[in-house]
CSV table of C-alpha atoms in Angstrom, one decimal:
chain,number,residue,atom,x,y,z
A,16,MET,CA,0.0,0.0,0.0
A,17,GLU,CA,2.7,2.5,0.9
A,18,ASP,CA,4.7,1.7,-2.2
A,19,LYS,CA,1.6,3.1,-4.1
A,20,LEU,CA,1.3,6.0,-1.7
A,21,MET,CA,4.8,7.3,-2.2
A,22,SER,CA,7.5,7.6,-5.0
A,23,ARG,CA,10.5,5.3,-4.7
A,24,LYS,CA,13.0,8.2,-4.8
A,25,LYS,CA,12.5,11.9,-4.3
A,26,PRO,CA,15.1,14.0,-6.2
A,27,THR,CA,17.0,16.9,-4.6
A,28,TYR,CA,15.8,20.3,-5.8
A,29,PRO,CA,18.4,23.1,-6.0
A,30,ILE,CA,18.1,26.4,-4.2
A,31,GLY,CA,17.0,29.1,-6.6
A,32,GLU,CA,17.8,32.8,-6.6
A,33,ARG,CA,14.6,33.9,-4.9
A,34,LEU,CA,14.9,31.4,-2.1
A,35,GLU,CA,18.5,32.3,-1.6
A,36,GLU,CA,17.6,36.0,-1.2
A,37,TYR,CA,14.9,35.0,1.3
A,38,LEU,CA,17.3,32.9,3.3
A,39,ASN,CA,19.8,35.8,3.3
A,40,LYS,CA,17.2,38.2,4.5
A,41,TYR,CA,16.3,36.0,7.5
A,42,ASN,CA,19.8,35.1,8.5
A,43,ARG,CA,19.6,31.5,7.3
A,44,LEU,CA,22.4,32.0,4.7
A,45,THR,CA,26.0,32.0,6.0
A,46,GLN,CA,29.4,30.8,5.0
A,47,ILE,CA,30.5,27.6,6.7
A,48,PRO,CA,33.9,25.9,6.5
A,49,VAL,CA,32.8,22.4,5.5
A,50,PHE,CA,30.5,20.9,2.9
A,51,TYR,CA,28.4,17.8,2.8
A,52,ASP,CA,30.6,16.3,0.1
A,53,ASP,CA,33.6,16.8,2.3
A,54,LEU,CA,32.2,14.4,4.9
A,55,LEU,CA,31.6,11.8,2.2
A,56,ARG,CA,35.4,11.2,2.0
A,57,PHE,CA,35.3,8.8,5.0
A,58,SER,CA,37.5,5.7,4.7
A,59,GLY,CA,35.3,3.3,6.6
A,60,GLY,CA,32.5,2.9,9.2
A,61,ILE,CA,31.2,0.7,11.9
A,62,ASN,CA,27.5,-0.2,12.2
A,63,ILE,CA,25.7,1.3,15.2
A,64,TYR,CA,23.3,-0.9,17.2
A,65,ASP,CA,20.7,0.1,19.8
A,66,LYS,CA,20.4,-1.3,23.3
A,67,ASN,CA,18.5,-4.3,21.9
A,68,ASP,CA,21.3,-5.1,19.4
A,69,LYS,CA,19.1,-3.9,16.5
A,70,ASP,CA,20.8,-2.2,13.6
A,71,THR,CA,20.0,1.5,13.6
A,72,LEU,CA,21.0,1.9,10.0
A,73,TRP,CA,23.6,4.5,11.1
A,74,ILE,CA,27.3,3.9,10.8
A,75,SER,CA,30.0,5.6,12.8
A,76,VAL,CA,32.5,6.8,10.2
A,77,TYR,CA,36.2,7.5,10.4
A,78,TYR,CA,38.6,9.5,8.1
A,79,PRO,CA,42.2,9.2,7.1
A,80,GLU,CA,44.5,10.7,9.7
A,81,HIS,CA,45.7,13.6,7.5
A,82,GLU,CA,42.0,14.7,7.0
A,83,ARG,CA,40.5,14.0,10.4
A,84,LYS,CA,41.9,16.9,12.3
A,85,GLU,CA,40.9,19.4,9.6
A,86,ILE,CA,37.3,18.0,9.4
A,87,GLU,CA,36.8,18.0,13.2
A,88,GLU,CA,38.1,21.6,13.4
A,89,SER,CA,35.7,22.7,10.7
A,90,LEU,CA,32.8,20.9,12.3
A,91,LYS,CA,33.5,22.7,15.6
A,92,ARG,CA,33.4,26.0,13.8
A,93,VAL,CA,30.0,25.0,12.3
A,94,TYR,CA,28.7,24.3,15.8
A,95,ALA,CA,29.9,27.8,16.9
A,96,ILE,CA,28.2,29.4,13.9
A,97,LEU,CA,24.9,27.5,14.6
A,98,HIS,CA,24.8,28.0,18.4
A,99,SER,CA,26.9,31.1,19.3
A,100,ASP,CA,26.9,33.2,16.1
A,101,GLY,CA,30.4,32.2,15.2
A,102,ASN,CA,32.1,33.0,18.5
A,103,GLU,CA,35.4,31.1,18.2
A,104,ASN,CA,36.1,31.6,21.9
A,105,VAL,CA,34.2,28.4,22.5
A,106,LEU,CA,36.3,26.2,20.2
A,107,PRO,CA,39.0,25.2,22.8
A,108,PHE,CA,36.2,23.7,24.9
A,109,LEU,CA,34.7,21.6,22.2
A,110,SER,CA,35.4,18.1,21.0
A,111,VAL,CA,33.9,16.2,18.1
A,112,THR,CA,33.3,12.7,19.5
A,113,ALA,CA,31.3,11.1,16.8
A,114,ILE,CA,30.5,11.5,13.1
A,115,ASP,CA,27.7,9.2,12.1
A,116,TYR,CA,26.3,8.6,8.6
A,117,CYS,CA,22.7,7.4,7.9
A,118,THR,CA,22.4,4.8,5.2
A,119,PHE,CA,18.5,4.9,5.2
A,120,GLY,CA,16.2,7.4,3.4
A,121,ASN,CA,16.6,10.1,0.8
A,122,SER,CA,18.8,12.7,2.5
A,123,LYS,CA,21.5,10.4,4.0
A,124,PRO,CA,22.5,12.9,6.6
A,125,PHE,CA,25.6,13.1,8.8
A,126,ARG,CA,25.0,13.3,12.6
A,127,ILE,CA,27.7,15.2,14.4
A,128,LYS,CA,28.1,14.8,18.2
A,129,VAL,CA,29.9,17.6,19.9
A,130,ASN,CA,31.0,17.5,23.6
A,131,ASN,CA,32.1,20.1,26.0
A,132,ILE,CA,35.4,18.8,27.3
A,133,PHE,CA,35.0,20.2,30.8
A,134,ASN,CA,31.6,18.9,31.8
A,135,ASP,CA,30.9,16.2,29.1
A,136,ASN,CA,27.6,17.9,28.1
A,137,TYR,CA,27.0,17.1,24.5
A,138,THR,CA,24.7,18.1,21.6
A,139,TYR,CA,24.1,17.0,18.0
A,140,PHE,CA,23.7,18.7,14.7
A,141,TYR,CA,23.1,17.4,11.2
A,142,VAL,CA,24.9,18.0,7.9
A,143,LYS,CA,22.7,17.3,4.8
A,144,LYS,CA,22.6,18.0,1.1
A,145,ALA,CA,20.6,21.2,0.7
A,146,ASP,CA,17.2,20.6,-0.9
A,147,ALA,CA,14.8,23.4,-1.6
A,148,SER,CA,11.6,21.5,-0.7
A,149,ARG,CA,13.2,20.5,2.7
A,150,ILE,CA,14.1,24.1,3.4
A,151,TYR,CA,10.5,25.2,2.6
A,152,GLY,CA,9.3,22.5,5.1
A,153,LEU,CA,11.8,23.7,7.8
A,154,ASP,CA,10.8,27.4,7.5
A,155,LEU,CA,7.0,26.6,7.3
A,156,GLU,CA,7.4,24.6,10.5
A,157,HIS,CA,9.4,27.5,12.1
A,158,ILE,CA,6.7,30.1,11.2
A,159,LEU,CA,3.5,28.2,11.6
A,160,SER,CA,4.0,25.4,14.1
A,161,PRO,CA,4.5,25.8,17.9
A,162,ASN,CA,8.1,24.9,17.3
A,163,ARG,CA,11.2,26.9,16.3
A,164,ILE,CA,14.0,25.4,14.2
A,165,ASN,CA,17.6,26.6,13.9
A,166,PHE,CA,19.2,25.8,10.5
A,167,LEU,CA,21.8,27.3,8.2
A,168,VAL,CA,22.4,27.0,4.4
A,169,TYR,CA,25.5,27.5,2.4
A,170,LYS,CA,25.6,26.6,-1.3
A,171,ASP,CA,24.6,22.9,-1.5
A,172,THR,CA,25.0,22.1,2.2
A,173,LEU,CA,22.3,22.3,4.9
A,174,ILE,CA,23.0,22.4,8.7
A,175,GLU,CA,20.2,21.5,11.1
A,176,GLU,CA,20.1,21.6,14.8
A,177,HIS,CA,19.1,18.4,16.6
A,178,ILE,CA,15.5,18.2,17.8
A,179,VAL,CA,15.3,16.6,21.2
A,180,GLY,CA,12.7,13.9,21.9
A,181,ILE,CA,11.9,10.2,21.9
A,182,PRO,CA,11.6,8.9,18.3
A,183,GLY,CA,8.0,8.0,17.7
A,184,ASP,CA,8.6,4.4,16.8
A,185,VAL,CA,10.7,4.0,20.0
A,186,PHE,CA,8.0,5.7,22.1
A,187,ILE,CA,5.3,3.5,20.7
A,188,SER,CA,7.1,0.3,21.3
A,189,ASP,CA,8.8,1.1,24.7
A,190,TYR,CA,6.9,3.8,26.5
A,191,LEU,CA,3.3,4.0,25.3
A,192,GLU,CA,1.9,1.2,27.5
A,193,GLU,CA,3.5,2.8,30.6
A,194,CYS,CA,1.5,6.0,30.2
A,195,ASP,CA,-1.4,6.5,32.5
A,196,ASP,CA,-5.0,7.2,31.3
A,197,VAL,CA,-4.5,10.9,31.4
A,198,GLY,CA,-1.3,10.6,29.5
A,199,LYS,CA,-2.9,8.4,26.8
A,200,ALA,CA,-5.8,10.8,26.4
A,201,GLN,CA,-3.4,13.7,26.0
A,202,LEU,CA,-1.3,11.8,23.5
A,203,ALA,CA,-4.4,11.1,21.5
A,204,LYS,CA,-5.3,14.8,21.5
A,205,GLU,CA,-1.7,15.7,20.4
A,206,PHE,CA,-1.8,13.2,17.6
A,207,VAL,CA,-5.0,14.6,16.2
A,208,LYS,CA,-3.5,18.1,16.2
A,209,PHE,CA,-0.3,16.9,14.7
A,210,ASN,CA,-2.2,15.1,12.0
A,211,GLU,CA,-4.2,18.2,11.1
A,212,ARG,CA,-1.1,20.4,11.0
A,213,CYS,CA,0.8,18.1,8.7
A,214,MET,CA,-2.3,17.8,6.4
A,215,ILE,CA,-2.7,21.6,6.1
A,216,LEU,CA,1.0,22.3,5.6
A,217,LEU,CA,1.4,19.4,3.2
A,218,LEU,CA,4.2,17.8,5.2
A,219,GLY,CA,4.3,14.2,4.1
A,220,ASP,CA,5.6,10.8,5.2
A,221,MET,CA,5.1,11.4,8.9
A,222,ARG,CA,5.7,7.7,9.8
A,223,SER,CA,6.5,7.1,13.5
A,224,TYR,CA,10.3,7.4,12.9
A,225,ASN,CA,10.0,10.8,11.3
A,226,TYR,CA,8.6,12.5,14.4
A,227,VAL,CA,9.5,12.6,18.1
A,228,VAL,CA,7.4,12.6,21.3
A,229,ILE,CA,8.5,15.1,23.9
A,230,PRO,CA,7.4,14.5,27.5
A,231,THR,CA,7.4,17.4,29.9
A,232,HIS,CA,6.8,17.2,33.6
A,233,ASP,CA,4.0,19.6,34.8
A,234,PHE,CA,3.1,19.5,38.5
A,235,ASP,CA,1.7,16.0,39.1
A,236,HIS,CA,1.5,14.7,35.6
A,237,ILE,CA,3.4,14.5,32.3
A,238,LYS,CA,2.4,16.5,29.2
A,239,TYR,CA,3.3,15.3,25.7
A,240,LYS,CA,4.1,17.1,22.4
A,241,ILE,CA,4.5,15.5,19.0
A,242,ARG,CA,7.0,17.2,16.7
A,243,ALA,CA,8.2,16.5,13.1
A,244,ILE,CA,11.9,15.9,12.6
A,245,ASP,CA,12.0,15.1,8.9
A,246,PHE,CA,11.0,17.6,6.2
A,247,ASP,CA,12.1,15.7,3.2
A,248,GLN,CA,8.6,15.2,1.9
A,249,GLN,CA,7.3,18.8,1.9
A,250,ALA,CA,4.7,19.3,-0.8
A,251,TYR,CA,6.2,16.7,-3.1
A,252,GLU,CA,3.9,13.7,-3.5
A,253,GLY,CA,0.7,13.8,-5.5
A,254,ASN,CA,-1.4,11.5,-3.3
A,255,PHE,CA,-3.1,13.5,-0.6
A,256,LYS,CA,-3.1,10.5,1.8
A,257,VAL,CA,0.7,10.9,2.1
A,258,TYR,CA,0.1,14.1,4.1
A,259,LYS,CA,-2.1,12.4,6.7
A,260,PRO,CA,0.0,10.6,9.4
A,261,HIS,CA,-2.9,8.4,10.5
A,262,ILE,CA,-2.8,6.6,7.1
A,263,PHE,CA,0.6,5.0,7.8
A,264,LYS,CA,0.7,1.5,9.4
A,265,GLU,CA,3.6,2.6,11.6
A,266,ASN,CA,1.1,5.0,13.4
A,267,PHE,CA,-1.6,2.4,13.9
A,268,ARG,CA,-1.3,2.3,17.7
A,269,MET,CA,-1.5,6.1,17.8
A,270,VAL,CA,-4.7,5.9,15.7
A,271,GLU,CA,-6.0,3.2,17.9
A,272,LEU,CA,-5.3,5.4,20.9
A,273,VAL,CA,-7.4,8.2,19.3
A,274,SER,CA,-10.3,5.8,18.6
A,275,ASN,CA,-10.2,4.4,22.2
A,276,ARG,CA,-9.7,7.7,24.1
A,277,LEU,CA,-11.6,10.4,22.1
A,278,ARG,CA,-15.2,10.8,20.9
A,279,ASP,CA,-15.9,12.1,17.5
A,280,LYS,CA,-16.9,15.5,18.8
A,281,SER,CA,-13.6,15.8,20.7
A,282,ILE,CA,-11.6,14.9,17.6
A,283,GLU,CA,-13.4,17.6,15.6
A,284,GLN,CA,-12.9,20.1,18.5
A,285,TYR,CA,-9.1,19.5,18.5
A,286,ARG,CA,-9.0,19.7,14.7
A,287,GLU,CA,-10.8,23.1,14.9
A,288,GLU,CA,-8.5,24.2,17.7
A,289,GLU,CA,-5.4,23.4,15.5
A,290,ARG,CA,-6.9,25.2,12.5
A,291,ALA,CA,-7.7,28.3,14.6
A,292,VAL,CA,-4.2,28.4,16.1
A,293,LEU,CA,-2.7,28.0,12.6
A,294,ALA,CA,-4.9,30.8,11.2
A,295,LYS,CA,-3.7,33.1,14.0
A,296,ARG,CA,0.0,32.3,13.2
A,297,ILE,CA,-0.8,33.0,9.5
A,298,ILE,CA,-2.2,36.4,10.4
A,299,THR,CA,0.6,37.4,12.8
A,300,SER,CA,3.4,36.2,10.6
A,301,LYS,CA,2.0,37.5,7.3
A,302,ASN,CA,5.0,39.5,6.0
A,303,ARG,CA,7.5,36.7,6.4
A,304,LEU,CA,5.1,34.1,5.3
A,305,ARG,CA,4.1,36.1,2.2
A,306,ARG,CA,7.8,36.3,1.2
A,307,LEU,CA,8.3,32.6,1.7
A,308,LEU,CA,5.2,31.6,-0.2
A,309,LYS,CA,6.2,34.0,-3.1
A,310,CYS,CA,9.4,32.0,-3.4
A,311,MET,CA,7.6,28.7,-3.1
A,312,THR,CA,5.0,29.5,-5.8
A,313,HIS,CA,7.6,30.3,-8.3
A,314,ASP,CA,9.8,27.3,-7.5
A,315,ASN,CA,9.8,23.8,-8.9
A,316,ILE,CA,9.8,21.3,-6.0
A,317,SER,CA,7.8,18.4,-7.5
A,318,THR,CA,6.8,16.8,-10.8
A,319,GLU,CA,3.9,17.9,-13.1
A,320,GLU,CA,2.3,14.5,-12.6
A,321,ASN,CA,2.3,15.0,-8.8
A,322,LEU,CA,1.0,18.5,-9.1
A,323,LYS,CA,-2.0,17.5,-11.2
A,324,GLU,CA,-2.9,14.6,-8.9
A,325,LEU,CA,-2.7,16.6,-5.7
A,326,ARG,CA,-4.6,19.6,-6.9
A,327,SER,CA,-7.4,17.4,-8.2
A,328,GLN,CA,-7.7,15.5,-4.9
A,329,LEU,CA,-7.7,18.7,-2.9
A,330,TYR,CA,-10.4,20.2,-5.1
A,331,ASP,CA,-12.5,17.1,-4.4
A,332,TYR,CA,-11.8,17.4,-0.7
A,333,THR,CA,-12.6,21.2,-0.4
A,334,MET,CA,-14.5,22.1,-3.6
A,335,ASP,CA,-12.3,25.2,-3.8
A,336,MET,CA,-11.6,26.0,-7.4
A,337,LYS,CA,-8.4,27.8,-6.5
A,338,PHE,CA,-6.8,24.3,-5.9
A,339,LYS,CA,-7.7,23.2,-9.4
A,340,ARG,CA,-6.1,26.3,-10.9
A,341,ALA,CA,-2.8,26.0,-8.9
A,342,LYS,CA,0.3,25.9,-11.2
A,343,SER,CA,2.9,24.9,-8.6
A,344,MET,CA,3.1,23.0,-5.3
A,345,GLY,CA,3.8,26.3,-3.6
A,346,GLN,CA,0.6,27.7,-4.9
A,347,ILE,CA,-1.3,24.7,-3.5
A,348,VAL,CA,0.3,25.4,0.0
A,349,LYS,CA,-0.6,29.1,-0.4
A,350,THR,CA,-4.2,28.2,-1.3
A,351,ALA,CA,-4.5,25.8,1.6
A,352,LEU,CA,-3.3,28.4,4.1
A,353,ALA,CA,-5.6,31.0,2.6
A,354,PHE,CA,-8.5,28.5,2.9
A,355,VAL,CA,-7.7,28.0,6.6
A,356,LYS,CA,-7.4,31.7,7.3
A,357,ARG,CA,-10.6,32.5,5.4
A,358,ASN,CA,-12.7,30.0,7.2
A,359,TYR,CA,-11.3,31.1,10.6
A,360,GLU,CA,-12.1,34.8,9.8
A,361,ASP,CA,-15.6,33.8,8.7
A,362,VAL,CA,-16.3,31.9,11.9
A,363,SER,CA,-14.9,34.7,14.0
A,364,MET,CA,-17.1,37.3,12.2
A,365,LYS,CA,-20.1,35.1,12.6
A,366,ARG,CA,-19.5,34.9,16.4
A,367,ILE,CA,-19.1,38.6,16.6
A,368,MET,CA,-22.4,39.2,14.8
A,369,GLU,CA,-24.2,36.7,17.0
A,370,ALA,CA,-22.8,38.3,20.1
A,371,ARG,CA,-24.1,41.7,19.0
A,372,SER,CA,-27.6,40.5,18.0
């Protein structure tokens, strides 16, 4: 089923002039001392296994001695640019303790582990091949979701900060059953909202290993948040189902949780809440969002076949003729956001008029 849902391989789309100007305006564009292709020069690697001896599909790579020191110094400078605006005073306190390479998926990222040598605190960041559709996904998430994302772009290289949380597949298999009734009900609510947000923003392929669950202690209970960590499938596929996380079999237990814990009226209430919050973010971020969508509408981030399929399905779903006339994936996203904003404003105005009558 999922083979039919999604393309076998998504191409990498280059960063165009408009998008580059946008990234520069919002301080996403900066010169960095190492490129993705530089890290591909590793001479070997060792498979990484989890605590249950299962292959993680990551390998810990190593480099020839004459290149290792230069690469590690460059990566420390990237860390400084990402986290301290390039302040090199922090460099003597940093150590690159691992460079891992992912053999799974489209982007094949490098994961860099950087330690503070005095207190052994560590953090990660990722080095990836720059892809225009992924960058649109990252910035849409930054502007319109409850989350903020720190990333940098230089030529054909993308640097992303690590998003802390428990990978969804790990949470479902190892922690879900340990949640109490209140926790499970809240997880169900968060999954409904997450599902709605992905569908509206056209963020696809949110299988359980492409998002994290973030538990936060709050007085006498734990609150949960679900957050996307992979933006490779931003507005690319033609099948609308790809943008609905509940469709994927990897999320079946989360869907089951929603069915068992929430009534239909509650599900609709949480969907409406998410649309209302999204509409407010659209309104309050209109200048930056308008610039981003202008870049996106003029950009090519999918195939003509996918575009025709998606706009037809969205027209059937909404009966909004603007979807049928869309000439790019960016225009579809723009139309979807305008649809959400318009409906929110219509409902708000209706409530004002009812209150006055």
